[in-house]
């Protein structure tokens, strides 16, 4: 008989909810992984058993995102934050510039790191409007000679998300997809490089996925430390040094879970339904709740909103916590409320939260 497990309503922004079935599988395989008498963490990363796990995760990602053969898939460490530095180190060519589309704190961090290595500028910024929106593709200003154009596909803190990506022509488009990778189908061909820390939609923290067009590897700077060259990891199938083996195993299992659910189209439909439950509670509240993001820029992953007064907001957050909803406080830099409804957050959690919102409004209006 299957035991009823207690799983909390986890709306954490990252690390965040993982699929329960993946955790159960990992638990069942922990002590004796596929007859080895060891856990996956205890296997040599040079062993055949581990290599199978590693290569399976690569091929599952390739299949789910329809990644063409002209791209390498890398599993790195250092989080998305190290990518902020690795990208300019590798690609901000001397005498050239790179442009950044500023849509929130993570774009700011990426930009600040790039400034340490070369000449960078803003292709657009929505800072003036407190990052409530994504710039229109037609408004972007960058130069065809630039080394690359960088954007953040989903702004975890402000709760905005790109709906249509720019076609940057010959300028390599680089995207930080940390908080919405695998949440919907995307056309990988539009991008020269995609990166994402795993700890939202992909698995536990510790692995960073990089999808990079092979021709870009050949153009990279060669006079940088070995570990910081993309080519080092590409040449060695991300096994140049010891990779985060347990994280990669978990990533592989999360990818299997997404495939079993029906892939990215199915998951994106689910994500739309989940977000609608909460946005509907906001939009029908007569401004009792109001969203931070402009409607056409709203994120399906991080749903940010405020209440009429600070006092009411405090009461709301306190009661939400008491009712068992975890992670609803907005990011410390902007406050308010934020529901992170990543892939592994079940629709029941969003239903329960939208009912809580409606009930709270009825009692406090
Ligand atoms: C969009 C985005 N980029 C980058 C980061 C930083 O990621 P890491 O902690 O993996 O360095 C985060 C973390 O939340 C994020 O949401």
Tab-separated table of C-alpha atoms and ligand atoms in Angstrom:
chain	number	residue	atom	x	y	z
A	1	UNK	CA	0.000	0.000	0.000
A	2	UNK	CA	1.294	3.443	-0.923
A	3	UNK	CA	1.718	5.749	2.050
A	4	UNK	CA	0.061	9.148	1.946
A	5	UNK	CA	2.955	11.634	2.013
A	6	UNK	CA	2.776	15.176	3.292
A	7	UNK	CA	3.843	17.686	0.632
A	8	UNK	CA	3.586	21.347	1.387
A	9	UNK	CA	2.281	24.060	-0.972
A	10	UNK	CA	5.743	25.148	-2.052
A	11	UNK	CA	5.886	28.450	-3.944
A	12	UNK	CA	9.597	29.053	-3.364
A	13	UNK	CA	11.384	31.001	-6.091
A	14	UNK	CA	14.371	28.662	-6.213
A	15	UNK	CA	15.454	26.217	-5.037
A	16	UNK	CA	11.854	25.224	-5.525
A	17	UNK	CA	9.409	22.335	-5.747
A	18	UNK	CA	10.562	19.096	-7.363
A	19	UNK	CA	8.136	16.491	-8.733
A	20	UNK	CA	7.124	14.147	-5.930
A	21	UNK	CA	7.496	11.062	-8.153
A	22	UNK	CA	11.097	12.052	-8.944
A	23	UNK	CA	11.903	12.370	-5.249
A	24	UNK	CA	10.321	8.990	-4.602
A	25	UNK	CA	12.350	7.378	-7.368
A	26	UNK	CA	15.554	8.962	-6.072
A	27	UNK	CA	14.693	7.691	-2.600
A	28	UNK	CA	14.081	4.161	-3.861
A	29	UNK	CA	17.358	4.156	-5.827
A	30	UNK	CA	19.469	5.874	-3.197
A	31	UNK	CA	21.146	2.965	-1.443
A	32	UNK	CA	21.610	0.612	-4.367
A	33	UNK	CA	21.646	2.403	-7.699
A	34	UNK	CA	20.759	-0.013	-10.500
A	35	UNK	CA	22.393	-2.997	-8.812
A	36	UNK	CA	25.750	-1.308	-8.138
A	37	UNK	CA	25.381	-1.511	-4.352
A	38	UNK	CA	26.174	2.205	-4.228
A	39	UNK	CA	24.218	5.412	-4.505
A	40	UNK	CA	24.637	7.437	-7.684
A	41	UNK	CA	26.681	9.910	-5.582
A	42	UNK	CA	29.206	7.200	-4.776
A	43	UNK	CA	29.836	6.077	-8.362
A	44	UNK	CA	32.961	7.129	-10.192
A	45	UNK	CA	32.142	9.808	-12.717
A	46	UNK	CA	34.258	7.768	-15.146
A	47	UNK	CA	32.158	4.630	-14.652
A	48	UNK	CA	29.941	3.231	-17.372
A	49	UNK	CA	26.882	3.386	-15.077
A	50	UNK	CA	27.355	7.090	-14.385
A	51	UNK	CA	28.136	7.858	-18.014
A	52	UNK	CA	24.789	6.363	-18.979
A	53	UNK	CA	23.017	8.695	-16.547
A	54	UNK	CA	24.981	11.678	-17.871
A	55	UNK	CA	24.395	10.924	-21.553
A	56	UNK	CA	20.748	10.111	-20.994
A	57	UNK	CA	20.206	13.526	-19.389
A	58	UNK	CA	21.870	15.195	-22.387
A	59	UNK	CA	19.780	13.298	-24.912
A	60	UNK	CA	16.522	13.881	-22.991
A	61	UNK	CA	17.161	17.632	-22.914
A	62	UNK	CA	18.020	17.570	-26.592
A	63	UNK	CA	14.790	15.802	-27.409
A	64	UNK	CA	12.499	17.869	-25.175
A	65	UNK	CA	13.796	21.218	-26.414
A	66	UNK	CA	14.368	19.968	-30.007
A	67	UNK	CA	17.991	21.094	-29.833
A	68	UNK	CA	19.678	20.709	-33.257
A	69	UNK	CA	23.000	18.861	-33.693
A	70	UNK	CA	24.700	22.201	-34.272
A	71	UNK	CA	24.546	22.866	-30.510
A	72	UNK	CA	26.488	21.466	-27.550
A	73	UNK	CA	24.747	20.800	-24.254
A	74	UNK	CA	26.951	21.433	-21.234
A	75	UNK	CA	26.519	20.750	-17.528
A	76	UNK	CA	28.566	23.290	-15.599
A	77	UNK	CA	28.859	24.540	-12.029
A	78	UNK	CA	28.936	28.011	-10.486
A	79	UNK	CA	25.242	28.757	-11.097
A	80	UNK	CA	23.809	31.166	-13.607
A	81	UNK	CA	25.894	33.810	-11.813
A	82	UNK	CA	29.150	32.369	-13.156
A	83	UNK	CA	27.660	32.559	-16.650
A	84	UNK	CA	27.368	36.325	-16.156
A	85	UNK	CA	31.203	36.334	-16.199
A	86	UNK	CA	31.956	33.408	-18.520
A	87	UNK	CA	29.933	34.912	-21.365
A	88	UNK	CA	31.904	38.173	-21.650
A	89	UNK	CA	35.191	36.388	-20.869
A	90	UNK	CA	34.639	34.059	-23.813
A	91	UNK	CA	32.811	36.279	-26.279
A	92	UNK	CA	33.269	39.983	-25.599
A	93	UNK	CA	35.888	40.412	-28.277
A	94	UNK	CA	38.449	43.205	-28.024
A	95	UNK	CA	37.401	46.314	-29.917
A	96	UNK	CA	33.769	45.146	-30.043
A	97	UNK	CA	30.770	45.845	-27.853
A	98	UNK	CA	27.995	43.756	-26.361
A	99	UNK	CA	24.493	44.900	-25.551
A	100	UNK	CA	22.190	43.961	-22.707
A	101	UNK	CA	18.415	44.264	-22.481
A	102	UNK	CA	17.695	45.395	-18.952
A	103	UNK	CA	14.547	43.878	-17.462
A	104	UNK	CA	15.434	43.419	-13.810
A	105	UNK	CA	17.995	42.639	-11.144
A	106	UNK	CA	19.435	39.601	-12.919
A	107	UNK	CA	20.061	41.567	-16.121
A	108	UNK	CA	21.725	44.220	-13.969
A	109	UNK	CA	24.002	41.619	-12.417
A	110	UNK	CA	24.862	40.150	-15.829
A	111	UNK	CA	25.606	43.653	-17.149
A	112	UNK	CA	27.818	44.594	-14.163
A	113	UNK	CA	29.948	41.483	-14.637
A	114	UNK	CA	30.338	42.104	-18.369
A	115	UNK	CA	31.488	45.674	-17.655
A	116	UNK	CA	34.537	44.202	-15.944
A	117	UNK	CA	35.643	42.676	-19.234
A	118	UNK	CA	34.818	45.181	-21.931
A	119	UNK	CA	32.559	47.690	-23.555
A	120	UNK	CA	28.860	47.043	-22.892
A	121	UNK	CA	25.704	49.110	-23.220
A	122	UNK	CA	21.925	48.861	-22.858
A	123	UNK	CA	19.911	47.823	-25.920
A	124	UNK	CA	16.798	48.786	-23.918
A	125	UNK	CA	15.781	49.145	-20.297
A	126	UNK	CA	12.462	49.169	-18.462
A	127	UNK	CA	14.030	50.294	-15.183
A	128	UNK	CA	12.243	53.643	-15.256
A	129	UNK	CA	8.900	51.874	-14.960
A	130	UNK	CA	10.253	49.770	-12.073
A	131	UNK	CA	10.731	46.826	-14.404
A	132	UNK	CA	6.999	46.258	-14.883
A	133	UNK	CA	7.381	45.346	-18.529
A	134	UNK	CA	9.411	43.701	-21.267
A	135	UNK	CA	10.564	46.108	-23.985
A	136	UNK	CA	8.973	45.858	-27.422
A	137	UNK	CA	11.196	44.030	-29.883
A	138	UNK	CA	11.009	47.051	-32.262
A	139	UNK	CA	12.450	49.322	-29.563
A	140	UNK	CA	15.721	47.431	-29.153
A	141	UNK	CA	18.802	49.367	-30.136
A	142	UNK	CA	21.926	47.394	-30.810
A	143	UNK	CA	24.610	47.321	-33.434
A	144	UNK	CA	24.987	44.576	-36.095
A	145	UNK	CA	28.715	44.385	-35.277
A	146	UNK	CA	28.174	43.596	-31.590
A	147	UNK	CA	29.716	40.497	-30.023
A	148	UNK	CA	26.296	39.501	-28.685
A	149	UNK	CA	22.910	40.653	-27.397
A	150	UNK	CA	21.884	39.426	-23.933
A	151	UNK	CA	18.411	39.089	-22.409
A	152	UNK	CA	16.770	37.512	-19.353
A	153	UNK	CA	13.800	35.484	-20.595
A	154	UNK	CA	11.931	35.503	-17.279
A	155	UNK	CA	12.465	37.997	-14.493
A	156	UNK	CA	12.162	35.996	-11.318
A	157	UNK	CA	11.987	39.001	-9.005
A	158	UNK	CA	9.696	41.385	-10.929
A	159	UNK	CA	7.490	38.686	-12.464
A	160	UNK	CA	7.802	39.543	-16.146
A	161	UNK	CA	8.491	37.225	-19.070
A	162	UNK	CA	9.315	37.550	-22.763
A	163	UNK	CA	6.491	36.289	-25.020
A	164	UNK	CA	8.295	36.700	-28.358
A	165	UNK	CA	12.023	36.782	-28.675
A	166	UNK	CA	13.825	39.208	-30.979
A	167	UNK	CA	15.316	37.998	-34.204
A	168	UNK	CA	18.813	39.409	-33.769
A	169	UNK	CA	20.092	38.523	-37.256
A	170	UNK	CA	23.853	37.979	-37.230
A	171	UNK	CA	24.266	39.193	-33.658
A	172	UNK	CA	24.450	36.128	-31.380
A	173	UNK	CA	21.453	36.172	-29.019
A	174	UNK	CA	22.248	34.976	-25.502
A	175	UNK	CA	19.527	34.256	-22.958
A	176	UNK	CA	19.452	33.660	-19.240
A	177	UNK	CA	16.533	31.208	-19.017
A	178	UNK	CA	17.131	30.246	-15.387
A	179	UNK	CA	13.542	30.723	-14.312
A	180	UNK	CA	11.527	29.585	-17.324
A	181	UNK	CA	13.537	26.999	-19.236
A	182	UNK	CA	11.397	23.934	-19.991
A	183	UNK	CA	8.174	25.757	-19.088
A	184	UNK	CA	7.060	25.987	-22.741
A	185	UNK	CA	8.354	25.108	-26.208
A	186	UNK	CA	10.989	27.527	-27.562
A	187	UNK	CA	12.822	27.818	-30.846
A	188	UNK	CA	16.409	27.116	-29.828
A	189	UNK	CA	17.593	28.183	-33.305
A	190	UNK	CA	17.001	31.817	-32.379
A	191	UNK	CA	19.732	31.644	-29.751
A	192	UNK	CA	23.493	31.346	-29.849
A	193	UNK	CA	23.646	30.459	-26.170
A	194	UNK	CA	21.052	29.618	-23.532
A	195	UNK	CA	21.945	29.158	-19.882
A	196	UNK	CA	20.013	28.232	-16.777
A	197	UNK	CA	20.727	27.346	-13.179
A	198	UNK	CA	18.855	24.096	-12.538
A	199	UNK	CA	17.130	24.934	-9.286
A	200	UNK	CA	13.770	26.094	-10.671
A	201	UNK	CA	12.451	23.893	-13.487
A	202	UNK	CA	15.327	21.481	-14.020
A	203	UNK	CA	16.299	19.892	-10.720
A	204	UNK	CA	18.265	20.661	-7.599
A	205	UNK	CA	20.809	23.494	-7.385
A	206	UNK	CA	24.389	22.682	-8.336
A	207	UNK	CA	24.077	22.126	-12.090
A	208	UNK	CA	23.985	24.884	-14.685
A	209	UNK	CA	22.801	23.938	-18.141
A	210	UNK	CA	24.401	25.693	-21.111
A	211	UNK	CA	23.180	25.156	-24.674
A	212	UNK	CA	25.698	26.677	-27.038
A	213	UNK	CA	25.948	26.841	-30.830
A	214	UNK	CA	29.076	24.996	-31.926
A	215	UNK	CA	30.330	27.714	-34.265
A	216	UNK	CA	30.472	30.119	-31.328
A	217	UNK	CA	32.954	27.847	-29.550
A	218	UNK	CA	35.446	28.440	-32.326
A	219	UNK	CA	35.217	32.220	-31.949
A	220	UNK	CA	35.847	32.236	-28.188
A	221	UNK	CA	38.746	33.891	-26.415
A	222	UNK	CA	41.560	31.365	-25.843
A	223	UNK	CA	43.538	33.252	-23.206
A	224	UNK	CA	41.314	32.566	-20.229
A	225	UNK	CA	41.523	29.894	-17.507
A	226	UNK	CA	40.813	26.337	-18.698
A	227	UNK	CA	37.760	25.810	-16.493
A	228	UNK	CA	36.180	29.031	-17.741
A	229	UNK	CA	36.414	28.122	-21.442
A	230	UNK	CA	33.226	26.639	-22.867
A	231	UNK	CA	35.381	24.673	-25.287
A	232	UNK	CA	37.030	22.749	-22.413
A	233	UNK	CA	33.664	21.394	-21.327
A	234	UNK	CA	32.414	20.843	-24.873
A	235	UNK	CA	35.506	18.803	-25.808
A	236	UNK	CA	35.101	16.637	-22.716
A	237	UNK	CA	31.336	16.048	-22.742
A	238	UNK	CA	31.173	18.068	-19.464
A	239	UNK	CA	33.462	15.500	-17.847
A	240	UNK	CA	36.699	17.526	-17.840
A	241	UNK	CA	36.567	17.490	-14.054
A	242	UNK	CA	34.145	15.913	-11.571
A	243	UNK	CA	30.628	17.025	-12.471
A	244	UNK	CA	27.787	17.381	-9.916
A	245	UNK	CA	26.725	13.775	-10.477
A	246	UNK	CA	23.714	13.645	-8.179
A	247	UNK	CA	22.311	16.890	-9.607
A	248	UNK	CA	22.711	15.574	-13.160
A	249	UNK	CA	20.971	12.322	-12.209
A	250	UNK	CA	18.090	14.341	-10.728
A	251	UNK	CA	17.984	16.555	-13.824
A	252	UNK	CA	17.647	13.418	-15.973
A	253	UNK	CA	14.761	12.194	-13.835
A	254	UNK	CA	13.004	15.588	-13.990
A	255	UNK	CA	13.363	15.483	-17.787
A	256	UNK	CA	11.802	11.996	-17.864
A	257	UNK	CA	8.950	13.313	-15.738
A	258	UNK	CA	8.328	16.164	-18.221
A	259	UNK	CA	8.357	13.695	-21.147
A	260	UNK	CA	5.901	11.408	-19.378
A	261	UNK	CA	3.572	14.362	-18.790
A	262	UNK	CA	3.486	14.909	-22.546
A	263	UNK	CA	6.455	17.212	-23.106
A	264	UNK	CA	6.657	20.979	-23.298
A	265	UNK	CA	3.304	21.618	-24.972
A	266	UNK	CA	1.494	19.754	-22.198
A	267	UNK	CA	3.533	21.419	-19.475
A	268	UNK	CA	2.967	24.863	-20.954
A	269	UNK	CA	-0.825	24.305	-21.003
A	270	UNK	CA	-0.640	23.321	-17.354
A	271	UNK	CA	1.438	26.384	-16.527
A	272	UNK	CA	-1.106	28.647	-18.248
A	273	UNK	CA	-3.949	27.122	-16.232
A	274	UNK	CA	-2.024	27.485	-12.982
A	275	UNK	CA	-1.143	31.129	-13.584
A	276	UNK	CA	-4.695	31.932	-14.697
A	277	UNK	CA	-6.083	30.807	-11.349
A	278	UNK	CA	-3.991	33.404	-9.539
A	279	UNK	CA	-4.137	36.219	-12.114
A	280	UNK	CA	-7.938	35.819	-12.217
A	281	UNK	CA	-8.071	36.274	-8.435
A	282	UNK	CA	-6.023	39.479	-8.857
A	283	UNK	CA	-7.978	40.838	-11.834
A	284	UNK	CA	-11.412	40.247	-10.325
A	285	UNK	CA	-10.502	41.790	-6.967
A	286	UNK	CA	-11.381	45.428	-7.755
A	287	UNK	CA	-7.825	46.448	-6.929
A	288	UNK	CA	-7.795	44.697	-3.577
A	289	UNK	CA	-4.848	42.898	-5.155
A	290	UNK	CA	-2.869	44.485	-7.961
A	291	UNK	CA	-0.219	42.857	-10.121
A	292	UNK	CA	3.270	44.326	-10.364
A	293	UNK	CA	3.786	43.418	-14.029
A	294	UNK	CA	1.924	44.984	-16.942
A	295	UNK	CA	-0.614	42.479	-18.255
A	296	UNK	CA	1.168	41.823	-21.557
A	297	UNK	CA	4.463	41.152	-19.775
A	298	UNK	CA	3.168	38.882	-17.023
A	299	UNK	CA	5.209	35.839	-16.111
A	300	UNK	CA	3.637	32.399	-15.913
A	301	UNK	CA	6.384	31.337	-13.529
A	302	UNK	CA	6.661	34.127	-10.944
A	303	UNK	CA	3.411	35.941	-10.226
A	304	UNK	CA	4.019	39.178	-8.345
A	305	UNK	CA	1.400	41.358	-6.685
A	306	UNK	CA	0.678	43.764	-3.865
A	307	UNK	CA	-2.266	44.502	-1.606
A	308	UNK	CA	-3.945	47.877	-1.066
A	309	UNK	CA	-1.987	48.731	2.072
A	310	UNK	CA	1.248	47.548	3.624
A	311	UNK	CA	-0.627	46.573	6.765
A	312	UNK	CA	-3.019	44.343	4.821
A	313	UNK	CA	-0.071	42.849	2.940
A	314	UNK	CA	1.619	41.864	6.203
A	315	UNK	CA	-1.599	40.275	7.457
A	316	UNK	CA	-2.045	38.419	4.138
A	317	UNK	CA	1.498	37.037	4.200
A	318	UNK	CA	1.176	35.994	7.840
A	319	UNK	CA	-2.088	34.163	7.192
A	320	UNK	CA	-0.764	32.556	4.013
A	321	UNK	CA	2.107	31.136	6.044
A	322	UNK	CA	-0.258	29.880	8.744
A	323	UNK	CA	-2.371	28.151	6.075
A	324	UNK	CA	0.722	26.283	4.884
A	325	UNK	CA	1.629	28.289	1.769
A	326	UNK	CA	5.419	28.531	1.677
A	327	UNK	CA	7.541	31.117	-0.171
A	328	UNK	CA	4.875	33.762	-0.903
A	329	UNK	CA	6.891	36.759	0.304
A	330	UNK	CA	8.199	38.917	-2.534
A	331	UNK	CA	11.964	39.089	-3.061
A	332	UNK	CA	13.684	41.105	-0.336
A	333	UNK	CA	14.614	43.804	-2.880
A	334	UNK	CA	11.022	44.693	-3.892
A	335	UNK	CA	8.743	43.247	-1.204
A	336	UNK	CA	5.066	42.483	-1.859
A	337	UNK	CA	3.942	38.958	-2.712
A	338	UNK	CA	5.248	36.454	-5.220
A	339	UNK	CA	3.903	33.039	-6.119
A	340	UNK	CA	6.412	30.919	-8.024
A	341	UNK	CA	4.435	28.330	-9.951
A	342	UNK	CA	7.233	26.393	-11.641
A	343	UNK	CA	6.604	23.152	-13.547
A	344	UNK	CA	6.598	20.909	-10.474
A	345	UNK	CA	4.068	23.006	-8.527
A	346	UNK	CA	0.798	21.068	-8.881
A	347	UNK	CA	-2.367	22.799	-10.070
A	348	UNK	CA	-4.009	21.903	-6.728
A	349	UNK	CA	-1.540	24.213	-4.956
A	350	UNK	CA	-2.507	27.137	-7.225
A	351	UNK	CA	-6.216	26.322	-6.806
A	352	UNK	CA	-5.852	26.282	-3.031
A	353	UNK	CA	-3.941	29.573	-3.099
A	354	UNK	CA	-6.442	31.345	-5.345
A	355	UNK	CA	-9.250	30.196	-3.002
A	356	UNK	CA	-7.251	31.549	-0.075
A	357	UNK	CA	-6.859	34.900	-1.888
A	358	UNK	CA	-10.601	35.150	-2.562
A	359	UNK	CA	-11.463	34.177	1.003
A	360	UNK	CA	-8.977	36.662	2.462
A	361	UNK	CA	-10.463	39.422	0.339
A	362	UNK	CA	-14.015	38.582	1.438
A	363	UNK	CA	-12.995	38.739	5.096
A	364	UNK	CA	-10.865	41.890	4.842
A	365	UNK	CA	-12.528	44.097	2.260
B	1	LIG	C1	16.835	34.785	-13.890
B	1	LIG	C2	17.939	34.403	-12.940
B	1	LIG	N1	19.209	34.519	-13.345
B	1	LIG	C3	20.239	34.199	-12.535
B	1	LIG	C4	20.026	33.763	-11.246
B	1	LIG	C5	21.205	33.411	-10.384
B	1	LIG	O1	21.304	32.053	-10.366
B	1	LIG	P1	22.382	31.253	-9.480
B	1	LIG	O2	21.943	31.384	-8.060
B	1	LIG	O3	22.263	29.867	-10.026
B	1	LIG	O4	23.709	31.852	-9.713
B	1	LIG	C6	18.720	33.615	-10.786
B	1	LIG	C7	18.469	33.125	-9.424
B	1	LIG	O5	17.367	33.128	-8.905
B	1	LIG	C8	17.649	33.965	-11.650
B	1	LIG	O6	16.377	33.852	-11.248
